[in-house]
XYZ file of N, CA, C and O in Angstrom:
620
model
N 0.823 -1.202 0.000
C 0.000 0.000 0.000
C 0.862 1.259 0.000
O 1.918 1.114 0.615
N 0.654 2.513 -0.567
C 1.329 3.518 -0.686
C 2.086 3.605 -1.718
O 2.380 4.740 -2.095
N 2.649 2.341 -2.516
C 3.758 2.194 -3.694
C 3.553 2.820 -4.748
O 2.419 3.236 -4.985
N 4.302 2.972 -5.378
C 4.039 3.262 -6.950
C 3.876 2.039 -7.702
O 4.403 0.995 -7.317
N 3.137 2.110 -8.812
C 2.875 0.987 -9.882
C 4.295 1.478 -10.760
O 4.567 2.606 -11.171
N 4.984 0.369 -10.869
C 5.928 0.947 -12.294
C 5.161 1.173 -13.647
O 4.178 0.486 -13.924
N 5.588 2.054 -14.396
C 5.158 2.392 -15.494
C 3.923 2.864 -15.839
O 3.666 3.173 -17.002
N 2.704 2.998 -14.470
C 1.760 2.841 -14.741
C 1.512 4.839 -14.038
O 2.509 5.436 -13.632
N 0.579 5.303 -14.034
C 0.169 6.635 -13.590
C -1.444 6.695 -13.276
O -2.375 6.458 -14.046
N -1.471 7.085 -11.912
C -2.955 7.361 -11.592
C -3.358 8.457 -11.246
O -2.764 9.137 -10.410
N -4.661 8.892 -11.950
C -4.979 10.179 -11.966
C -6.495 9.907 -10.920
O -7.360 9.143 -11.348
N -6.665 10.575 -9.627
C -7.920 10.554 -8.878
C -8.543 11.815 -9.015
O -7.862 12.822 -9.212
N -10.023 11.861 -8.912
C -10.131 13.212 -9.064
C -10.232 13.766 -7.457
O -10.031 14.944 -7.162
N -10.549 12.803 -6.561
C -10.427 12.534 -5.040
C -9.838 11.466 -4.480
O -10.170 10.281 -4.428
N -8.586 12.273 -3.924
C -7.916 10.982 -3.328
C -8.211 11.034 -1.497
O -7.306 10.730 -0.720
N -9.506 11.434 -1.040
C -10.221 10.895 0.138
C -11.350 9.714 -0.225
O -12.108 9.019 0.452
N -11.091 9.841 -1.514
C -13.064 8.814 -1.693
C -13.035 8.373 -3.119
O -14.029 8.386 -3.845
N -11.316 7.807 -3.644
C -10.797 7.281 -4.360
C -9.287 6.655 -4.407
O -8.175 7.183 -4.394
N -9.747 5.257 -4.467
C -8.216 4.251 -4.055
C -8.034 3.420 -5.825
O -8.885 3.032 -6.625
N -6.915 3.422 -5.850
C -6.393 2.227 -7.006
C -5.570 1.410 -6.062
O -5.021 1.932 -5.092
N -5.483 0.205 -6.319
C -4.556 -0.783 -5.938
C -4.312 -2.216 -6.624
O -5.131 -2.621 -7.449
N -3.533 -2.746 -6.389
C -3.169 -3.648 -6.805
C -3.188 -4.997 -5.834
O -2.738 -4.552 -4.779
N -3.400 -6.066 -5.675
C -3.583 -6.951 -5.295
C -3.330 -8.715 -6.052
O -3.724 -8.841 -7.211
N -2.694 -9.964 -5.360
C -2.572 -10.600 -5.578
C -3.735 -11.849 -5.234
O -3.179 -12.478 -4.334
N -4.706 -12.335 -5.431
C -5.500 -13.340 -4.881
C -5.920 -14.600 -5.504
O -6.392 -15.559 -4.893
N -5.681 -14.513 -6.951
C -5.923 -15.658 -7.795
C -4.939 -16.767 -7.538
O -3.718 -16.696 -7.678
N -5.564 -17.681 -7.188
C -4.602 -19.256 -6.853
C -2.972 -18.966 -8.234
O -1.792 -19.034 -7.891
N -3.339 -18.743 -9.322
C -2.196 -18.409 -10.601
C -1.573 -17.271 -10.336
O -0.946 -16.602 -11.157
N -1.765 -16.975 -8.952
C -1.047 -15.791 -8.811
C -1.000 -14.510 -9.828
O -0.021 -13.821 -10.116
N -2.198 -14.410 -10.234
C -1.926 -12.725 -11.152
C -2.551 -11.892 -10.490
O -3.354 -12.202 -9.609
N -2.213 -10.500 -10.888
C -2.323 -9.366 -10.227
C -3.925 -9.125 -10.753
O -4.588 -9.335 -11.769
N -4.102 -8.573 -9.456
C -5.473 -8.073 -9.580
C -5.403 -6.698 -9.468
O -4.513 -6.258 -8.740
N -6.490 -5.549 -10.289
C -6.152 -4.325 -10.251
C -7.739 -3.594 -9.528
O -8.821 -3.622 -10.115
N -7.517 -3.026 -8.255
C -9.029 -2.748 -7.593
C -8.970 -1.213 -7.717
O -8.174 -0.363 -7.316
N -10.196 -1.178 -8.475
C -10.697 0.811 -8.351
C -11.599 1.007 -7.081
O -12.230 -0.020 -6.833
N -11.690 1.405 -6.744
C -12.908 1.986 -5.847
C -12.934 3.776 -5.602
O -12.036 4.442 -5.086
N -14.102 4.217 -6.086
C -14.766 5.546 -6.609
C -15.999 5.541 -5.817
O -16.876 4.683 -5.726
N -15.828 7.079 -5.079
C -17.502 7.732 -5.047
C -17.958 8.545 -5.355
O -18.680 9.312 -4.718
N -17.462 8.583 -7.007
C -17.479 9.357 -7.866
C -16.424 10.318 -8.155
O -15.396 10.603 -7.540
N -17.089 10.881 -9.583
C -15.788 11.444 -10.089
C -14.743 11.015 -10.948
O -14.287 10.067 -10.307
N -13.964 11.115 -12.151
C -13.708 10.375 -12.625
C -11.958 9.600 -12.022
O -11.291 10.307 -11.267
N -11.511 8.492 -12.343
C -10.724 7.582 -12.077
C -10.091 7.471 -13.516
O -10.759 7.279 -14.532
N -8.637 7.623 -13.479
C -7.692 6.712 -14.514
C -6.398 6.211 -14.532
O -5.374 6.868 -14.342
N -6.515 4.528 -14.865
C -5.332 4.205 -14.606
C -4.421 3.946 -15.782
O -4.615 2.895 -16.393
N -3.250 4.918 -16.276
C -2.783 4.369 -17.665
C -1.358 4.363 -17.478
O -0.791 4.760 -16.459
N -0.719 3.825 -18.660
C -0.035 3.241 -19.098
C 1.682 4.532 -19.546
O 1.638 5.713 -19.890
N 2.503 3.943 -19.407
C 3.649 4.624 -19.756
C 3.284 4.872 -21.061
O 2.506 4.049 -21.543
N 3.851 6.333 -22.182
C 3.774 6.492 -23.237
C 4.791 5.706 -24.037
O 5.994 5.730 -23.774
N 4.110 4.819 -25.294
C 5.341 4.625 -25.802
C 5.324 4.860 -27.421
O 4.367 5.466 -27.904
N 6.502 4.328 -28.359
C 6.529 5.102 -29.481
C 5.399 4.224 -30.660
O 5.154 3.022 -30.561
N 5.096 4.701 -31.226
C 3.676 4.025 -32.048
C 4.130 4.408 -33.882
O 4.943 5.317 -34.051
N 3.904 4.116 -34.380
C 3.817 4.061 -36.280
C 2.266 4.092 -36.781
O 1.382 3.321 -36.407
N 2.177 4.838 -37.433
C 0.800 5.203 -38.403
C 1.066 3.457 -39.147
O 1.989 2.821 -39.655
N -0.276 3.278 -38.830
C -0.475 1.278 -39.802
C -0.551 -0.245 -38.623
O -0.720 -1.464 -38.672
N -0.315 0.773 -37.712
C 0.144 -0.388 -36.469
C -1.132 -1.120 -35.966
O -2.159 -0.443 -35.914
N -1.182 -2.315 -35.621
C -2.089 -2.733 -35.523
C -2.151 -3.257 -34.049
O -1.110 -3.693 -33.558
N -3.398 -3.240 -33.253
C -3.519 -3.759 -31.695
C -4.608 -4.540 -31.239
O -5.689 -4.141 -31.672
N -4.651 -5.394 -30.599
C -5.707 -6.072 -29.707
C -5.687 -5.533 -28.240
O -5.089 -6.264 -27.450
N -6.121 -4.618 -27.833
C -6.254 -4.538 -26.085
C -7.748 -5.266 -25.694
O -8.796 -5.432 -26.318
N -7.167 -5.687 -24.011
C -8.598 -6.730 -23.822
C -8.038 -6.753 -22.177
O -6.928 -6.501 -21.708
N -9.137 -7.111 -21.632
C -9.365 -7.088 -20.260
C -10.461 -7.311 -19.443
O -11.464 -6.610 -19.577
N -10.390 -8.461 -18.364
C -11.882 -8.627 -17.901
C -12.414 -7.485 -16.613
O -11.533 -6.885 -15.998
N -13.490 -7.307 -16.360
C -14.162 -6.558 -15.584
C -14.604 -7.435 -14.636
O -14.754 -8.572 -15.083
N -14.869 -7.291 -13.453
C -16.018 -7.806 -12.067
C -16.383 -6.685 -11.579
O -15.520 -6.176 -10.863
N -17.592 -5.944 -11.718
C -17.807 -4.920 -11.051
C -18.811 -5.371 -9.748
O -19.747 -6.164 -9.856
N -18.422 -4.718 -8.557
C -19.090 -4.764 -7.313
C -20.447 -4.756 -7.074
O -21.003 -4.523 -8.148
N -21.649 -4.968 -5.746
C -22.745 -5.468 -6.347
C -23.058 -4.019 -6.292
O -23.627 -3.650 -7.320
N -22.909 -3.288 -5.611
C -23.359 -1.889 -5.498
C -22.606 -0.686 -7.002
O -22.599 0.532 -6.818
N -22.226 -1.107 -7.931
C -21.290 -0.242 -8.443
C -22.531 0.509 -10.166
O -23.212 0.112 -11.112
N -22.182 1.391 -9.684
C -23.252 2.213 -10.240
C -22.491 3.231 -11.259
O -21.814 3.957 -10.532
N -22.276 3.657 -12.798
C -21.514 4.630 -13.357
C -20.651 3.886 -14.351
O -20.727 2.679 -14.119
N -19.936 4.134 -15.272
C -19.361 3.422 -16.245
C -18.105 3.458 -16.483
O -17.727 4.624 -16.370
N -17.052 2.592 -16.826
C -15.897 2.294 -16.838
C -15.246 1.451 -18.274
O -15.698 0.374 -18.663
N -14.318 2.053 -18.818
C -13.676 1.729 -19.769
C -12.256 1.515 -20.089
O -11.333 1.774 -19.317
N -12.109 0.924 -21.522
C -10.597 0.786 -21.304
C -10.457 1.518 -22.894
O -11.113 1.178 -23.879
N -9.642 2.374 -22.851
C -9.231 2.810 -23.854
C -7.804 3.145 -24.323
O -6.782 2.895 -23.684
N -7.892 3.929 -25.898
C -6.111 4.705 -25.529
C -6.172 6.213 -25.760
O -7.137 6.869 -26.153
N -5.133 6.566 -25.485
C -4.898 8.233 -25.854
C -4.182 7.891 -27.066
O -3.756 6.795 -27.430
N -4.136 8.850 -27.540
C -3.018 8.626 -29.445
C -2.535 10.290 -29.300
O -3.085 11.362 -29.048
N -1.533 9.930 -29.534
C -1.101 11.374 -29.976
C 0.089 11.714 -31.215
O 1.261 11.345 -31.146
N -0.601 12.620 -32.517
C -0.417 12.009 -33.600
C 0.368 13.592 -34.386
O 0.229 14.654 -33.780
N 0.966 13.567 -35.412
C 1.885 15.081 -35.889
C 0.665 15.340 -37.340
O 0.356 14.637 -38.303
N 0.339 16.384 -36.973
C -0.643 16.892 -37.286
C -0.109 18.292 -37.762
O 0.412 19.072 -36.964
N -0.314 18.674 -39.558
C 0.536 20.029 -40.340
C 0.635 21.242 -39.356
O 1.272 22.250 -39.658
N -0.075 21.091 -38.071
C -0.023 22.663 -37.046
C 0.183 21.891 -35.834
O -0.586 21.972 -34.876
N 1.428 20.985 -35.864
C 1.982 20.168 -34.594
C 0.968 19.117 -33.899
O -0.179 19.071 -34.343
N 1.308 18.339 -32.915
C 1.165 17.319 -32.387
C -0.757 17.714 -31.766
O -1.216 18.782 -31.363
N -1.290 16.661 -31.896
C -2.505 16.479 -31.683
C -3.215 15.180 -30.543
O -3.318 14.002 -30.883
N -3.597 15.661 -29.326
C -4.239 14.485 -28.405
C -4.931 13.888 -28.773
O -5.717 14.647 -29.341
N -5.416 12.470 -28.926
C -6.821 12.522 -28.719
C -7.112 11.433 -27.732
O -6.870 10.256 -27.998
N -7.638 11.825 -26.580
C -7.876 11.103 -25.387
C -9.191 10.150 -25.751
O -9.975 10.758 -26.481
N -9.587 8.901 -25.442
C -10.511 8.023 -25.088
C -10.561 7.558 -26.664
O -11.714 7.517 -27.092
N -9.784 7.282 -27.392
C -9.661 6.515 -28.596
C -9.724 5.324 -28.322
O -9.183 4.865 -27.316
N -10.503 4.499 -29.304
C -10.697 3.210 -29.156
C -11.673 2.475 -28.160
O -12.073 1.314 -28.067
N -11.905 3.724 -27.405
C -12.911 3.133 -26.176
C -13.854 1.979 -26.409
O -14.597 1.871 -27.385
N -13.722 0.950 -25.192
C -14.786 -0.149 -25.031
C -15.028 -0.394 -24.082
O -14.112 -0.763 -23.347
N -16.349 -0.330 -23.581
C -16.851 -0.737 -22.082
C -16.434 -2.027 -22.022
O -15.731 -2.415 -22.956
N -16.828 -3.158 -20.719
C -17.010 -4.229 -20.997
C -18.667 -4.315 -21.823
O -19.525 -3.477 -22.100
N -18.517 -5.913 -22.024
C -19.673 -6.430 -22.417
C -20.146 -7.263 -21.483
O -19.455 -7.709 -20.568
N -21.776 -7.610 -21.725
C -22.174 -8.113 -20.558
C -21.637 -8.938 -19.725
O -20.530 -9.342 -20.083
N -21.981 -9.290 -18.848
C -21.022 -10.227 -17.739
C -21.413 -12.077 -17.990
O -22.388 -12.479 -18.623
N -20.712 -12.676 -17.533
C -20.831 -14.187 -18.047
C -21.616 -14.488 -16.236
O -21.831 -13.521 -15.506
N -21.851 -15.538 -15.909
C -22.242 -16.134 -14.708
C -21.750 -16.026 -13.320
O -22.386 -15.860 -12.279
N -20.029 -16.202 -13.600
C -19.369 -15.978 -12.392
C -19.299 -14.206 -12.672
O -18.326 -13.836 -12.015
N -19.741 -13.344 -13.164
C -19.802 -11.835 -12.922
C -18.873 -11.502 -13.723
O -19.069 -10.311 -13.967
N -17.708 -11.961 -14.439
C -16.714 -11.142 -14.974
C -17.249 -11.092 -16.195
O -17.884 -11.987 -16.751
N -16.797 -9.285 -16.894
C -17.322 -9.323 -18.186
C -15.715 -8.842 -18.929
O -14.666 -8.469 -18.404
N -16.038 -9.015 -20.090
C -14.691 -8.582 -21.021
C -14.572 -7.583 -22.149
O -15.046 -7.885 -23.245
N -13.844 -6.156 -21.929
C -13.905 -5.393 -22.903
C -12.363 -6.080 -23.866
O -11.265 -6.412 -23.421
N -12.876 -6.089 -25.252
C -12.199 -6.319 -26.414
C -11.887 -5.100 -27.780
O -12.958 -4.670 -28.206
N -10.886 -4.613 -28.365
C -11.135 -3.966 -29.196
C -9.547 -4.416 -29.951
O -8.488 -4.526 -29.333
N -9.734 -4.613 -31.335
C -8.691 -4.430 -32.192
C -8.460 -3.174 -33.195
O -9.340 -2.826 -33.982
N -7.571 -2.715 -33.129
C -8.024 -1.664 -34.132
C -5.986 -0.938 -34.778
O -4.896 -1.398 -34.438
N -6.218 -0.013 -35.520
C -5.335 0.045 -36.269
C -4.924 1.535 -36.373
O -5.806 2.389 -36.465
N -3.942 1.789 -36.365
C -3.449 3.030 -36.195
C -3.577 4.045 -37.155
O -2.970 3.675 -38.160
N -4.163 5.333 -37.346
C -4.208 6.659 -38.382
C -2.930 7.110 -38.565
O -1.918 6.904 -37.896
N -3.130 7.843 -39.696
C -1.851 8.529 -40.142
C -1.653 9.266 -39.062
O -2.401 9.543 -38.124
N -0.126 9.663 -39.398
C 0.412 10.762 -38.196
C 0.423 10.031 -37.169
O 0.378 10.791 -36.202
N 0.463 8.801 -36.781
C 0.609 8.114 -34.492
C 2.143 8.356 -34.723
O 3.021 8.280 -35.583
N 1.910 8.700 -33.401
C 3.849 8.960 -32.957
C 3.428 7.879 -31.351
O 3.670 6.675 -31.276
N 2.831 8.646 -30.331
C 2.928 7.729 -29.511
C 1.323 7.753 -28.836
O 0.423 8.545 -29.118
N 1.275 6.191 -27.487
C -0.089 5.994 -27.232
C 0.499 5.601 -26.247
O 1.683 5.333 -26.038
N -0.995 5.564 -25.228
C -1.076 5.123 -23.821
C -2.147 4.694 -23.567
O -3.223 5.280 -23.678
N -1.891 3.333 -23.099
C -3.498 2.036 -22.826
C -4.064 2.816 -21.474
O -3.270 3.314 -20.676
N -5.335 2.875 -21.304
C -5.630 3.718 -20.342
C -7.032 2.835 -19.571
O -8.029 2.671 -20.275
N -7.035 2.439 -18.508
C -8.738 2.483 -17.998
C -9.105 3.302 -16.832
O -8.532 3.559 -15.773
N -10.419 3.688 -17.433
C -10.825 5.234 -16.639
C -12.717 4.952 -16.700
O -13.395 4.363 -17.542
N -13.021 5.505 -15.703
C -14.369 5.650 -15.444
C -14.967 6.907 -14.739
O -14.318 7.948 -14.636
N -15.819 6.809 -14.417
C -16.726 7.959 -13.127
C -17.619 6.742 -12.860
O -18.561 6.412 -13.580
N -17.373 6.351 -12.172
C -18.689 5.500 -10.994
C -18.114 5.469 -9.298
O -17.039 5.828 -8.818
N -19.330 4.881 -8.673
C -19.352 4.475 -7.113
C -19.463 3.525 -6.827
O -20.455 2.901 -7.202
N -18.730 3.077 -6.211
C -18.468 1.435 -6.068
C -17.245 1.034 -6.177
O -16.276 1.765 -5.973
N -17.169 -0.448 -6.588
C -15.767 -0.960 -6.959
C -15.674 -1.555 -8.067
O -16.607 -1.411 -8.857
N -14.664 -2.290 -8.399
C -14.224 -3.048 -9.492
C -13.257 -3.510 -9.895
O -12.424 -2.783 -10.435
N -13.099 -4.576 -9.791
C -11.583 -5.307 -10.069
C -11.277 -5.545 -11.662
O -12.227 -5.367 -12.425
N -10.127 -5.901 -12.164
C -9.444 -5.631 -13.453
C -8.663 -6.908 -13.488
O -8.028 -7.246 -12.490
N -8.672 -7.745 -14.730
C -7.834 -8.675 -14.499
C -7.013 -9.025 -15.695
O -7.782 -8.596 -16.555
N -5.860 -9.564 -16.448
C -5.579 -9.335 -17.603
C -5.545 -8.540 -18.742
O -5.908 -8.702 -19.907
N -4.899 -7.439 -17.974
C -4.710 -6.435 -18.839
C -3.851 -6.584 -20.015
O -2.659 -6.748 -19.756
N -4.193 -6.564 -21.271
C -3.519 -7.132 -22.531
C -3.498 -5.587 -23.202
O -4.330 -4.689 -23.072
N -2.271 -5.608 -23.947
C -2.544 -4.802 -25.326
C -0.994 -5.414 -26.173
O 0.194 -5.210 -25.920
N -1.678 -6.219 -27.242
C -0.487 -6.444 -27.953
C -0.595 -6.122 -29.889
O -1.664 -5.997 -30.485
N 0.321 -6.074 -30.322
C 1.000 -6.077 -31.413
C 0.462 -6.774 -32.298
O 1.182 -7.751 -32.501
N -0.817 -6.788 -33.207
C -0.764 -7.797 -34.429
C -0.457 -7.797 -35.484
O -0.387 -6.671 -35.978
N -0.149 -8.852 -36.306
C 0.374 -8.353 -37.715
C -0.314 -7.677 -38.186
O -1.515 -7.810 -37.949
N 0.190 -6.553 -39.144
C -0.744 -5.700 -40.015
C -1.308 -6.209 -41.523
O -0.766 -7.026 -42.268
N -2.123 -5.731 -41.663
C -3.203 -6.409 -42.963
C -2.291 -5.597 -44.100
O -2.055 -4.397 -44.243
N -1.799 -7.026 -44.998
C -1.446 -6.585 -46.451
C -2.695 -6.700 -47.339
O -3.630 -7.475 -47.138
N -2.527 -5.402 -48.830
C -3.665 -5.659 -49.214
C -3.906 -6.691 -50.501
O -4.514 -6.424 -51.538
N -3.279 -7.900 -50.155
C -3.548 -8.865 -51.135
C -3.952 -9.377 -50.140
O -3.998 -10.585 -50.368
N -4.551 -9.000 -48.334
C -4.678 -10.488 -47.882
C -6.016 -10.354 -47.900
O -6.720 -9.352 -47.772
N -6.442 -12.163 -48.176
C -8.276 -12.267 -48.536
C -8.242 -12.392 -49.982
O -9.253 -12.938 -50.426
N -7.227 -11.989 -51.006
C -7.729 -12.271 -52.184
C -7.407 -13.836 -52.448
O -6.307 -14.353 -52.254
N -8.143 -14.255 -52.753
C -7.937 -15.594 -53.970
C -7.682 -15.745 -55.362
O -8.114 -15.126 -56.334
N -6.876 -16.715 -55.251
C -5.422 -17.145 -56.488
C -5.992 -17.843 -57.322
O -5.363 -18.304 -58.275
């Protein structure tokens, strides 16, 4: 408690009646990531790193939200791209809630998607405004090959 996350940055908009943490409890030992908000928005993201216009990504991650947890939560990225009158933000790119929840409660936001002209660099981000809690589990964002455009044609 009190640590820093490496690489990671949290933004509270109240840090009396807003906690991030991290936690270990799964028998496989992976990290569990707990928000708890009473409102206001919450974000937990990612070191910036360097990105290429064409690049292609899968980010994905499951949700358990608490029984009381009321307000909405996502996982997205920031992009920030060179644009003819300099560098350009654009915060909550790619955004995906989860999708509904399966039985044991966890639900899973998924998005693949592909980089615009001009990316220089990005940061995987999950951020909400709700009350309640919510745990985070497998936080993914990786690298897929990029689509050539002969692929899909037939020979």
């Amino acid at each position: 408690p009190g640590q820093m996350i490496p690489e990671w940055t949290i933004a509270l908009s109240d840090k009396h009646t807003q906690q991030v943490s991290i936690e270990v409890r799964e028998p496989a030992g992976l990290p569990l990531l707990l928000l708890k908000s009473e409102g206001g928005e919450i974000r937990f993201s990612s070191q910036a790193f360097a990105v290429e216009p064409g690049m292609k990504f899968q980010m994905e991650a499951a949700f358990k939200n608490g029984p009381a947890f009321t307000g909405d939560i996502w996982m997205g990225t920031e992009l920030t791209r060179q644009e003819s009158n300099g560098d350009q933000v654009t915060k909550h790119l790619n955004q995906k809630a989860p999708a509904a929840g399966r039985k044991d409660g966890w639900s899973t936001a998924k998005s693949t998607f592909t980089l615009p002209q001009g990316s220089k660099v990005m940061r995987l981000e999950i951020y909400g405004t709700f009350k309640g809690k919510t745990i985070i589990r497998n936080i993914q964002l990786r690298r897929k090959p990029a689509s050539t455009p002969d692929e899909g044609a037939s020979g």
